[in-house]
């Protein structure tokens, strides 16, 4: 858990980024590995699990509902599941910290079990909208009492047996899709989700891997995902690939710091997560994939990234679902490009760990970048490869990706950029500053 007070820091750059690094396991896959392992009967083993606070919140919740989730000395996580339908009544509130994924997916699980669970979270999570999952889960029969505005803390009273629904996703959200599918696991009959715009498909891939009957077919309004309920999940051995969202920070860093030539090993290449790499290549980024292979049903490869003269683009809005978490990093790349980058159609950024449109507009403005804020994105005037002016103090708003993006921006800035709080980084990437140090930069701690 976080210490109570913010911990400000700044980065002293160390020049070109060179060599070979790895990034931690993918966050979305890690959450799902813990949840599905906890619902299988028998022992699942997970290698390369992301040991960030968000995933640990999921693990603690699954333990509170009866599963055994343990890390062995060899770093492998061993999970003994309770079986679909076997979740137990937790004897205290489920503390979700900063994690929207834990909250929304677990609400789905609880919704079709005969248990009641209260979900609490930090200040950032307590501001985020939960109505998007409350609505379909209520239709399946769950009784959900939320704080005003459909926020947390909230309580889910599951219904067993729940009612299967066919749910047309009103927002492009893998969390909403997954919440409904996870509720469908313990629901008799077929639960369907209709997805007009593709979003990350880890739930679908992994549920099939665990033995669930799940099909994806094209339909009139988009992909129709059908899950047969009262599923029996079989334990699995999962190897979690490196997180492309974490790799994006180093990719942007290597593209903008002159002289860089960096390899990032073992990165997940799933196309539903690859939008940032497409956008950076459109900007002229030299990013190649080596040693492409398949690990546990997912494509992975080693990225090689070389410093590049970036050119501004109009970011295609259709890339938004596949790079929704990477906009802060993309905005930093845009700040170094030649010309004016326009990123629109990313309204969902307003409801992430912070309002990422407003937070990044302020952060880049503070660091001397000319930024215009729109309702659904930003226009950013780049330096044309020159360092950012820097200076100022960045408000991270309890948002890990803001802290890491601005740490990357600091790697090529004339004056130091003070970042007000390091703590959120631990939610998704506890080793981030360690890797920064390995690459030659030096973090320093400042007075609060
Ligand atoms: C996630 C889905 C996305 C993403 C989040 C992880 C997931 O959220 O932003 O970091 O693991 O399903 P939305 O479904 O709200 O877009």
CSV table of C-alpha atoms and ligand atoms in Angstrom, one decimal:
chain,number,residue,atom,x,y,z
A,1,UNK,CA,0.0,0.0,0.0
A,2,UNK,CA,1.0,3.6,-0.6
A,3,UNK,CA,2.6,5.6,2.1
A,4,UNK,CA,0.3,8.5,3.0
A,5,UNK,CA,2.2,11.4,1.6
A,6,UNK,CA,3.1,12.2,-2.0
A,7,UNK,CA,6.7,11.6,-2.9
A,8,UNK,CA,8.0,14.1,-5.5
A,9,UNK,CA,10.9,13.3,-7.8
A,10,UNK,CA,12.8,14.4,-10.8
A,11,UNK,CA,15.0,12.6,-13.4
A,12,UNK,CA,18.5,13.7,-14.4
A,13,UNK,CA,18.9,12.5,-18.0
A,14,UNK,CA,21.8,10.2,-18.8
A,15,UNK,CA,22.0,10.6,-22.6
A,16,UNK,CA,21.2,8.0,-25.2
A,17,UNK,CA,19.3,4.9,-24.3
A,18,UNK,CA,21.1,1.8,-25.4
A,19,UNK,CA,21.2,-1.9,-24.6
A,20,UNK,CA,18.5,-4.5,-23.9
A,21,UNK,CA,15.8,-4.3,-21.3
A,22,UNK,CA,12.7,-6.3,-20.4
A,23,UNK,CA,9.3,-5.0,-19.1
A,24,UNK,CA,7.1,-6.5,-16.5
A,25,UNK,CA,4.2,-8.9,-17.4
A,26,UNK,CA,1.1,-7.5,-19.1
A,27,UNK,CA,-1.3,-6.1,-16.6
A,28,UNK,CA,-4.6,-7.1,-18.4
A,29,UNK,CA,-3.4,-10.7,-18.8
A,30,UNK,CA,-2.1,-10.8,-15.2
A,31,UNK,CA,-5.5,-9.8,-13.8
A,32,UNK,CA,-7.3,-12.4,-15.9
A,33,UNK,CA,-4.7,-15.1,-15.1
A,34,UNK,CA,-5.4,-14.6,-11.4
A,35,UNK,CA,-9.2,-14.5,-11.8
A,36,UNK,CA,-9.6,-17.4,-14.1
A,37,UNK,CA,-7.0,-19.5,-12.2
A,38,UNK,CA,-9.1,-18.8,-9.1
A,39,UNK,CA,-12.2,-20.1,-10.8
A,40,UNK,CA,-10.6,-23.3,-12.2
A,41,UNK,CA,-10.7,-26.5,-10.2
A,42,UNK,CA,-7.1,-27.5,-9.3
A,43,UNK,CA,-3.7,-25.7,-9.5
A,44,UNK,CA,-2.9,-23.1,-12.1
A,45,UNK,CA,0.7,-21.8,-12.4
A,46,UNK,CA,1.5,-18.3,-13.7
A,47,UNK,CA,5.0,-17.2,-14.7
A,48,UNK,CA,5.9,-13.6,-15.3
A,49,UNK,CA,2.9,-12.2,-13.4
A,50,UNK,CA,2.9,-8.5,-13.0
A,51,UNK,CA,3.5,-7.9,-9.3
A,52,UNK,CA,2.1,-4.4,-9.3
A,53,UNK,CA,-0.4,-3.1,-6.8
A,54,UNK,CA,-3.4,-3.4,-9.2
A,55,UNK,CA,-2.8,-7.1,-9.8
A,56,UNK,CA,-2.1,-7.7,-6.1
A,57,UNK,CA,-5.5,-6.1,-5.3
A,58,UNK,CA,-7.1,-8.7,-7.6
A,59,UNK,CA,-5.1,-11.5,-5.9
A,60,UNK,CA,-6.2,-10.3,-2.5
A,61,UNK,CA,-9.8,-10.2,-3.6
A,62,UNK,CA,-9.7,-13.7,-5.0
A,63,UNK,CA,-8.2,-14.9,-1.7
A,64,UNK,CA,-10.9,-13.1,0.2
A,65,UNK,CA,-13.4,-15.1,-1.9
A,66,UNK,CA,-11.9,-18.5,-1.2
A,67,UNK,CA,-9.1,-19.1,-3.7
A,68,UNK,CA,-5.5,-19.6,-2.7
A,69,UNK,CA,-3.1,-17.3,-4.6
A,70,UNK,CA,0.5,-17.6,-3.6
A,71,UNK,CA,3.9,-16.6,-5.0
A,72,UNK,CA,6.6,-19.3,-4.6
A,73,UNK,CA,10.2,-18.6,-4.1
A,74,UNK,CA,10.9,-19.3,-7.7
A,75,UNK,CA,8.7,-16.4,-8.7
A,76,UNK,CA,6.0,-18.6,-10.0
A,77,UNK,CA,2.4,-17.9,-8.8
A,78,UNK,CA,0.4,-21.0,-7.8
A,79,UNK,CA,-3.4,-20.6,-7.7
A,80,UNK,CA,-5.8,-23.1,-6.3
A,81,UNK,CA,-9.3,-22.3,-7.7
A,82,UNK,CA,-12.7,-22.8,-6.1
A,83,UNK,CA,-14.5,-23.6,-9.3
A,84,UNK,CA,-17.1,-21.5,-11.2
A,85,UNK,CA,-20.0,-21.0,-8.7
A,86,UNK,CA,-17.7,-21.6,-5.7
A,87,UNK,CA,-16.8,-18.1,-4.7
A,88,UNK,CA,-17.3,-17.5,-1.0
A,89,UNK,CA,-18.7,-14.6,0.8
A,90,UNK,CA,-15.8,-12.2,1.6
A,91,UNK,CA,-15.8,-11.2,5.3
A,92,UNK,CA,-14.6,-7.6,4.6
A,93,UNK,CA,-14.8,-5.0,1.9
A,94,UNK,CA,-12.7,-5.7,-1.3
A,95,UNK,CA,-10.1,-3.0,-1.4
A,96,UNK,CA,-9.4,-2.2,-5.1
A,97,UNK,CA,-6.9,0.6,-4.6
A,98,UNK,CA,-6.4,2.4,-8.0
A,99,UNK,CA,-7.5,-0.5,-10.2
A,100,UNK,CA,-10.5,-0.1,-12.5
A,101,UNK,CA,-9.9,-3.4,-14.1
A,102,UNK,CA,-10.0,-5.3,-10.8
A,103,UNK,CA,-13.2,-3.5,-9.8
A,104,UNK,CA,-15.2,-3.9,-13.0
A,105,UNK,CA,-14.2,-7.5,-13.8
A,106,UNK,CA,-14.7,-8.7,-10.2
A,107,UNK,CA,-18.1,-7.0,-10.1
A,108,UNK,CA,-19.0,-9.2,-13.0
A,109,UNK,CA,-17.9,-12.3,-11.1
A,110,UNK,CA,-19.7,-11.4,-7.9
A,111,UNK,CA,-22.9,-10.6,-9.9
A,112,UNK,CA,-23.7,-14.2,-10.6
A,113,UNK,CA,-22.6,-15.8,-7.4
A,114,UNK,CA,-24.8,-16.1,-4.3
A,115,UNK,CA,-22.6,-13.6,-2.3
A,116,UNK,CA,-22.5,-9.9,-1.5
A,117,UNK,CA,-19.3,-7.8,-1.8
A,118,UNK,CA,-18.5,-4.2,-1.1
A,119,UNK,CA,-15.9,-2.6,-3.3
A,120,UNK,CA,-13.8,0.4,-2.1
A,121,UNK,CA,-11.0,2.3,-3.9
A,122,UNK,CA,-8.7,5.2,-3.7
A,123,UNK,CA,-9.6,8.8,-4.5
A,124,UNK,CA,-8.9,8.3,-8.3
A,125,UNK,CA,-11.0,5.1,-8.6
A,126,UNK,CA,-13.8,6.6,-6.5
A,127,UNK,CA,-14.2,9.3,-9.2
A,128,UNK,CA,-14.5,6.8,-12.0
A,129,UNK,CA,-17.9,5.9,-13.6
A,130,UNK,CA,-19.2,2.4,-12.7
A,131,UNK,CA,-22.7,2.8,-14.2
A,132,UNK,CA,-21.3,1.2,-17.4
A,133,UNK,CA,-21.0,-2.1,-15.6
A,134,UNK,CA,-23.9,-1.6,-13.1
A,135,UNK,CA,-26.3,-1.3,-16.0
A,136,UNK,CA,-25.7,-4.7,-17.7
A,137,UNK,CA,-25.0,-6.6,-14.4
A,138,UNK,CA,-28.3,-5.3,-13.0
A,139,UNK,CA,-30.1,-6.6,-16.1
A,140,UNK,CA,-28.6,-10.0,-15.3
A,141,UNK,CA,-30.2,-9.8,-11.9
A,142,UNK,CA,-27.5,-8.4,-9.6
A,143,UNK,CA,-28.6,-5.9,-7.0
A,144,UNK,CA,-26.1,-3.1,-7.0
A,145,UNK,CA,-26.1,-0.1,-4.6
A,146,UNK,CA,-23.6,2.6,-5.6
A,147,UNK,CA,-22.5,5.9,-4.2
A,148,UNK,CA,-24.1,9.0,-5.9
A,149,UNK,CA,-23.4,9.2,-9.6
A,150,UNK,CA,-22.8,5.5,-9.9
A,151,UNK,CA,-19.5,5.6,-8.1
A,152,UNK,CA,-17.6,3.7,-5.5
A,153,UNK,CA,-17.8,2.6,-2.7
A,154,UNK,CA,-20.5,0.3,-4.0
A,155,UNK,CA,-22.1,-3.0,-3.0
A,156,UNK,CA,-22.9,-5.9,-5.4
A,157,UNK,CA,-25.4,-8.6,-4.3
A,158,UNK,CA,-25.2,-11.4,-6.7
A,159,UNK,CA,-28.1,-13.4,-8.1
A,160,UNK,CA,-27.7,-17.2,-8.6
A,161,UNK,CA,-28.8,-18.3,-11.0
A,162,UNK,CA,-28.5,-15.0,-12.9
A,163,UNK,CA,-30.2,-14.3,-16.2
A,164,UNK,CA,-28.2,-14.5,-19.4
A,165,UNK,CA,-28.4,-11.4,-21.6
A,166,UNK,CA,-27.3,-10.2,-25.1
A,167,UNK,CA,-25.6,-7.0,-24.4
A,168,UNK,CA,-24.7,-4.4,-27.1
A,169,UNK,CA,-21.7,-2.5,-25.8
A,170,UNK,CA,-22.5,1.2,-25.8
A,171,UNK,CA,-18.8,2.2,-25.1
A,172,UNK,CA,-15.7,0.6,-26.6
A,173,UNK,CA,-14.6,-1.0,-23.3
A,174,UNK,CA,-12.9,-4.3,-22.7
A,175,UNK,CA,-13.7,-4.0,-19.0
A,176,UNK,CA,-17.4,-3.8,-19.7
A,177,UNK,CA,-17.2,-6.6,-22.2
A,178,UNK,CA,-15.3,-8.7,-19.7
A,179,UNK,CA,-17.6,-7.9,-16.7
A,180,UNK,CA,-20.6,-9.3,-18.7
A,181,UNK,CA,-18.7,-12.4,-19.9
A,182,UNK,CA,-17.4,-13.1,-16.4
A,183,UNK,CA,-20.9,-12.8,-15.0
A,184,UNK,CA,-21.9,-15.2,-17.8
A,185,UNK,CA,-19.5,-17.8,-16.5
A,186,UNK,CA,-21.8,-18.9,-13.7
A,187,UNK,CA,-25.1,-18.1,-15.5
A,188,UNK,CA,-27.1,-20.8,-17.2
A,189,UNK,CA,-27.6,-20.5,-20.9
A,190,UNK,CA,-25.7,-18.3,-23.3
A,191,UNK,CA,-24.5,-14.8,-22.5
A,192,UNK,CA,-23.8,-12.7,-25.5
A,193,UNK,CA,-21.8,-9.4,-26.0
A,194,UNK,CA,-22.0,-7.5,-29.2
A,195,UNK,CA,-18.9,-5.4,-29.8
A,196,UNK,CA,-19.2,-2.8,-32.6
A,197,UNK,CA,-15.5,-1.8,-32.2
A,198,UNK,CA,-12.8,-4.3,-31.3
A,199,UNK,CA,-11.2,-3.9,-27.9
A,200,UNK,CA,-8.5,-6.0,-26.2
A,201,UNK,CA,-9.5,-9.6,-26.5
A,202,UNK,CA,-7.6,-11.2,-23.6
A,203,UNK,CA,-10.7,-12.4,-21.8
A,204,UNK,CA,-11.9,-14.2,-24.9
A,205,UNK,CA,-8.6,-15.9,-25.6
A,206,UNK,CA,-7.9,-16.9,-22.0
A,207,UNK,CA,-11.4,-18.2,-21.3
A,208,UNK,CA,-11.1,-20.4,-24.3
A,209,UNK,CA,-7.6,-21.5,-23.1
A,210,UNK,CA,-9.2,-22.4,-19.7
A,211,UNK,CA,-11.7,-24.6,-21.5
A,212,UNK,CA,-14.8,-22.4,-21.6
A,213,UNK,CA,-17.1,-22.7,-24.6
A,214,UNK,CA,-16.8,-19.3,-26.3
A,215,UNK,CA,-17.3,-18.2,-29.9
A,216,UNK,CA,-16.7,-15.0,-31.7
A,217,UNK,CA,-18.7,-14.5,-34.9
A,218,UNK,CA,-19.2,-11.5,-37.2
A,219,UNK,CA,-22.7,-10.0,-36.9
A,220,UNK,CA,-24.7,-7.1,-38.3
A,221,UNK,CA,-23.6,-4.7,-35.5
A,222,UNK,CA,-20.1,-6.0,-34.9
A,223,UNK,CA,-18.5,-9.1,-33.4
A,224,UNK,CA,-20.9,-11.4,-31.4
A,225,UNK,CA,-19.2,-13.0,-28.5
A,226,UNK,CA,-21.2,-16.0,-27.1
A,227,UNK,CA,-20.2,-17.7,-23.8
A,228,UNK,CA,-21.9,-20.9,-22.6
A,229,UNK,CA,-22.5,-20.5,-18.9
A,230,UNK,CA,-22.0,-22.8,-16.0
A,231,UNK,CA,-18.6,-23.4,-17.4
A,232,UNK,CA,-16.0,-25.7,-16.0
A,233,UNK,CA,-12.6,-24.1,-16.1
A,234,UNK,CA,-9.5,-26.3,-16.2
A,235,UNK,CA,-6.3,-25.2,-14.5
A,236,UNK,CA,-3.6,-23.8,-16.8
A,237,UNK,CA,0.1,-23.0,-17.0
A,238,UNK,CA,0.3,-19.4,-18.1
A,239,UNK,CA,3.4,-17.4,-19.2
A,240,UNK,CA,2.6,-13.7,-19.2
A,241,UNK,CA,4.3,-11.8,-22.0
A,242,UNK,CA,5.8,-8.3,-21.4
A,243,UNK,CA,3.3,-5.4,-21.3
A,244,UNK,CA,3.2,-3.3,-24.5
A,245,UNK,CA,1.8,-0.4,-22.4
A,246,UNK,CA,4.9,-0.4,-20.3
A,247,UNK,CA,7.2,-0.9,-23.3
A,248,UNK,CA,5.6,2.2,-24.9
A,249,UNK,CA,7.4,4.4,-22.4
A,250,UNK,CA,10.8,3.1,-23.4
A,251,UNK,CA,9.8,3.1,-27.1
A,252,UNK,CA,9.0,6.8,-26.9
A,253,UNK,CA,12.1,7.5,-24.8
A,254,UNK,CA,14.4,5.8,-27.4
A,255,UNK,CA,12.7,7.6,-30.3
A,256,UNK,CA,13.2,11.1,-28.8
A,257,UNK,CA,16.6,10.9,-27.1
A,258,UNK,CA,19.3,11.3,-29.7
A,259,UNK,CA,21.7,8.4,-30.2
A,260,UNK,CA,19.4,5.8,-28.7
A,261,UNK,CA,19.2,2.3,-29.9
A,262,UNK,CA,17.2,0.1,-27.5
A,263,UNK,CA,15.9,-3.4,-27.5
A,264,UNK,CA,12.9,-4.4,-25.5
A,265,UNK,CA,12.6,-8.1,-25.2
A,266,UNK,CA,9.5,-10.3,-25.1
A,267,UNK,CA,6.7,-7.7,-25.7
A,268,UNK,CA,3.1,-8.8,-26.4
A,269,UNK,CA,2.2,-8.0,-30.0
A,270,UNK,CA,-1.6,-8.6,-29.8
A,271,UNK,CA,-3.1,-6.3,-32.5
A,272,UNK,CA,-5.8,-5.1,-30.1
A,273,UNK,CA,-3.0,-3.4,-28.1
A,274,UNK,CA,-0.7,-2.3,-30.9
A,275,UNK,CA,-2.1,1.1,-31.8
A,276,UNK,CA,0.7,3.2,-30.3
A,277,UNK,CA,3.3,1.3,-32.4
A,278,UNK,CA,1.3,2.0,-35.5
A,279,UNK,CA,0.9,5.7,-34.7
A,280,UNK,CA,4.6,6.1,-33.8
A,281,UNK,CA,5.6,4.4,-37.1
A,282,UNK,CA,3.3,6.8,-38.9
A,283,UNK,CA,5.3,9.6,-37.3
A,284,UNK,CA,8.5,8.1,-38.7
A,285,UNK,CA,9.5,6.1,-35.7
A,286,UNK,CA,12.1,3.4,-36.4
A,287,UNK,CA,10.6,0.4,-34.6
A,288,UNK,CA,11.3,-3.1,-35.8
A,289,UNK,CA,10.2,-6.4,-34.4
A,290,UNK,CA,12.7,-9.2,-34.1
A,291,UNK,CA,12.3,-12.9,-33.1
A,292,UNK,CA,8.5,-12.9,-33.4
A,293,UNK,CA,7.0,-16.0,-31.9
A,294,UNK,CA,4.0,-17.4,-30.1
A,295,UNK,CA,3.8,-17.8,-26.3
A,296,UNK,CA,0.6,-19.2,-24.7
A,297,UNK,CA,-1.7,-18.3,-27.5
A,298,UNK,CA,-0.3,-14.7,-27.9
A,299,UNK,CA,2.2,-13.3,-30.4
A,300,UNK,CA,5.3,-11.8,-28.7
A,301,UNK,CA,8.5,-10.3,-30.1
A,302,UNK,CA,11.5,-8.2,-29.3
A,303,UNK,CA,11.3,-4.5,-30.2
A,304,UNK,CA,14.2,-2.6,-31.5
A,305,UNK,CA,13.8,1.1,-31.3
A,306,UNK,CA,16.2,3.7,-32.7
A,307,UNK,CA,16.2,7.5,-32.3
A,308,UNK,CA,14.1,9.0,-35.1
A,309,UNK,CA,13.2,12.4,-36.5
A,310,UNK,CA,9.4,12.3,-35.7
A,311,UNK,CA,6.9,14.1,-37.9
A,312,UNK,CA,3.5,15.3,-36.6
A,313,UNK,CA,0.4,13.4,-37.7
A,314,UNK,CA,-3.4,13.5,-37.4
A,315,UNK,CA,-3.8,10.5,-35.1
A,316,UNK,CA,-6.5,8.3,-36.7
A,317,UNK,CA,-9.4,8.1,-34.2
A,318,UNK,CA,-10.0,4.5,-35.1
A,319,UNK,CA,-6.7,3.6,-33.3
A,320,UNK,CA,-8.1,4.8,-30.0
A,321,UNK,CA,-9.4,1.5,-28.6
A,322,UNK,CA,-6.0,-0.2,-29.4
A,323,UNK,CA,-3.9,2.5,-27.8
A,324,UNK,CA,-6.3,3.9,-25.1
A,325,UNK,CA,-3.7,3.6,-22.3
A,326,UNK,CA,-0.8,4.9,-24.4
A,327,UNK,CA,-2.1,8.4,-25.3
A,328,UNK,CA,0.0,10.0,-22.5
A,329,UNK,CA,3.1,8.5,-24.0
A,330,UNK,CA,2.0,9.4,-27.5
A,331,UNK,CA,1.5,13.0,-26.5
A,332,UNK,CA,5.1,13.1,-25.2
A,333,UNK,CA,6.3,11.8,-28.6
A,334,UNK,CA,4.2,14.5,-30.3
A,335,UNK,CA,5.8,17.1,-28.2
A,336,UNK,CA,9.2,16.3,-29.9
A,337,UNK,CA,7.8,15.9,-33.4
A,338,UNK,CA,8.2,18.4,-36.3
A,339,UNK,CA,4.8,20.1,-36.6
A,340,UNK,CA,1.4,19.9,-35.0
A,341,UNK,CA,-0.1,16.6,-34.0
A,342,UNK,CA,-3.8,16.4,-33.6
A,343,UNK,CA,-5.3,13.6,-31.6
A,344,UNK,CA,-9.1,13.6,-31.4
A,345,UNK,CA,-11.8,11.0,-30.9
A,346,UNK,CA,-10.3,9.9,-27.5
A,347,UNK,CA,-13.1,11.0,-25.2
A,348,UNK,CA,-12.6,7.9,-23.0
A,349,UNK,CA,-9.4,9.5,-21.8
A,350,UNK,CA,-11.5,11.7,-19.6
A,351,UNK,CA,-12.5,8.8,-17.3
A,352,UNK,CA,-9.2,7.0,-16.8
A,353,UNK,CA,-7.1,7.0,-13.6
A,354,UNK,CA,-7.2,10.8,-14.1
A,355,UNK,CA,-8.8,13.0,-16.8
A,356,UNK,CA,-5.8,12.3,-19.1
A,357,UNK,CA,-6.7,15.0,-21.6
A,358,UNK,CA,-6.7,17.7,-18.9
A,359,UNK,CA,-3.8,16.2,-16.9
A,360,UNK,CA,-1.6,15.9,-20.0
A,361,UNK,CA,-2.5,19.3,-21.3
A,362,UNK,CA,-1.5,20.9,-18.0
A,363,UNK,CA,1.6,18.7,-17.6
A,364,UNK,CA,3.0,19.4,-21.1
A,365,UNK,CA,2.1,23.1,-20.9
A,366,UNK,CA,4.0,23.2,-17.6
A,367,UNK,CA,7.0,21.7,-19.3
A,368,UNK,CA,6.9,24.4,-22.0
A,369,UNK,CA,5.0,22.7,-24.8
A,370,UNK,CA,2.3,24.5,-26.7
A,371,UNK,CA,-0.9,22.5,-26.3
A,372,UNK,CA,-4.6,23.1,-27.1
A,373,UNK,CA,-7.2,21.0,-25.2
A,374,UNK,CA,-10.3,19.7,-27.0
A,375,UNK,CA,-13.2,17.9,-25.5
A,376,UNK,CA,-11.9,14.6,-27.0
A,377,UNK,CA,-8.2,15.1,-27.4
A,378,UNK,CA,-5.2,17.4,-27.8
A,379,UNK,CA,-3.4,19.4,-30.4
A,380,UNK,CA,0.3,19.5,-29.7
A,381,UNK,CA,3.0,21.7,-31.3
A,382,UNK,CA,6.2,19.7,-31.4
A,383,UNK,CA,9.8,21.0,-30.9
A,384,UNK,CA,11.0,19.4,-34.1
A,385,UNK,CA,13.5,17.2,-32.2
A,386,UNK,CA,14.8,19.9,-29.9
A,387,UNK,CA,14.7,19.3,-26.1
A,388,UNK,CA,11.6,20.5,-24.2
A,389,UNK,CA,12.1,23.7,-22.2
A,390,UNK,CA,11.2,21.7,-19.1
A,391,UNK,CA,10.9,23.3,-15.6
A,392,UNK,CA,7.8,23.4,-13.4
A,393,UNK,CA,6.1,20.9,-11.3
A,394,UNK,CA,3.8,18.2,-12.7
A,395,UNK,CA,0.6,17.1,-11.0
A,396,UNK,CA,0.2,13.4,-11.6
A,397,UNK,CA,-3.4,13.2,-10.1
A,398,UNK,CA,-2.8,9.6,-8.8
A,399,UNK,CA,-2.2,8.5,-12.4
A,400,UNK,CA,0.7,6.1,-13.0
A,401,UNK,CA,0.8,6.8,-16.7
A,402,UNK,CA,1.1,10.5,-16.3
A,403,UNK,CA,4.1,10.1,-13.9
A,404,UNK,CA,5.9,7.7,-16.3
A,405,UNK,CA,5.1,9.8,-19.4
A,406,UNK,CA,6.5,12.9,-17.8
A,407,UNK,CA,9.5,11.0,-16.5
A,408,UNK,CA,10.2,10.1,-20.2
A,409,UNK,CA,9.7,13.7,-21.3
A,410,UNK,CA,12.3,14.7,-18.7
A,411,UNK,CA,14.9,12.5,-20.5
A,412,UNK,CA,15.3,15.3,-23.1
A,413,UNK,CA,14.5,18.6,-21.5
A,414,UNK,CA,16.7,21.7,-20.9
A,415,UNK,CA,15.5,22.2,-17.3
A,416,UNK,CA,14.5,19.5,-14.8
A,417,UNK,CA,10.8,18.6,-14.6
A,418,UNK,CA,9.6,18.1,-11.1
A,419,UNK,CA,7.0,15.3,-10.8
A,420,UNK,CA,4.8,15.6,-7.7
A,421,UNK,CA,4.3,12.0,-6.8
A,422,UNK,CA,6.1,8.7,-7.6
A,423,UNK,CA,3.7,6.5,-5.7
A,424,UNK,CA,1.2,5.7,-8.5
A,425,UNK,CA,3.9,4.1,-10.6
A,426,UNK,CA,3.8,1.1,-8.3
A,427,UNK,CA,0.3,0.2,-9.5
A,428,UNK,CA,1.5,-1.0,-12.9
A,429,UNK,CA,5.3,-0.9,-13.1
A,430,UNK,CA,7.1,-1.1,-9.7
A,431,UNK,CA,10.6,-1.5,-11.4
A,432,UNK,CA,10.2,1.6,-13.7
A,433,UNK,CA,12.8,3.8,-12.0
A,434,UNK,CA,15.1,0.9,-11.6
A,435,UNK,CA,15.1,0.4,-15.3
A,436,UNK,CA,15.5,4.2,-15.8
A,437,UNK,CA,18.7,4.0,-13.7
A,438,UNK,CA,20.0,1.0,-15.6
A,439,UNK,CA,19.6,3.1,-18.8
A,440,UNK,CA,21.8,5.8,-17.3
A,441,UNK,CA,19.3,8.3,-15.9
A,442,UNK,CA,19.2,9.3,-12.2
A,443,UNK,CA,16.1,9.8,-10.3
A,444,UNK,CA,16.4,12.2,-7.3
A,445,UNK,CA,13.9,12.6,-4.5
A,446,UNK,CA,12.6,16.1,-3.7
A,447,UNK,CA,11.0,17.6,-0.6
A,448,UNK,CA,7.2,17.3,-0.6
B,1,LIG,C1,-8.4,-2.9,-19.6
B,1,LIG,C2,-9.3,-2.2,-20.4
B,1,LIG,C3,-9.2,-0.8,-20.7
B,1,LIG,C4,-7.8,-0.2,-20.3
B,1,LIG,C5,-7.4,-0.7,-18.9
B,1,LIG,C6,-7.3,-2.2,-18.9
B,1,LIG,C7,-8.6,-4.3,-19.4
B,1,LIG,O1,-10.2,-0.1,-20.0
B,1,LIG,O2,-7.9,1.2,-20.3
B,1,LIG,O3,-6.2,-0.1,-18.5
B,1,LIG,O4,-7.7,-5.0,-18.9
B,1,LIG,O5,-9.7,-4.8,-19.8
B,1,LIG,P1,-11.6,0.2,-20.7
B,1,LIG,O6,-12.3,-1.1,-20.8
B,1,LIG,O7,-12.3,1.1,-19.7
B,1,LIG,O8,-11.3,0.9,-22.0
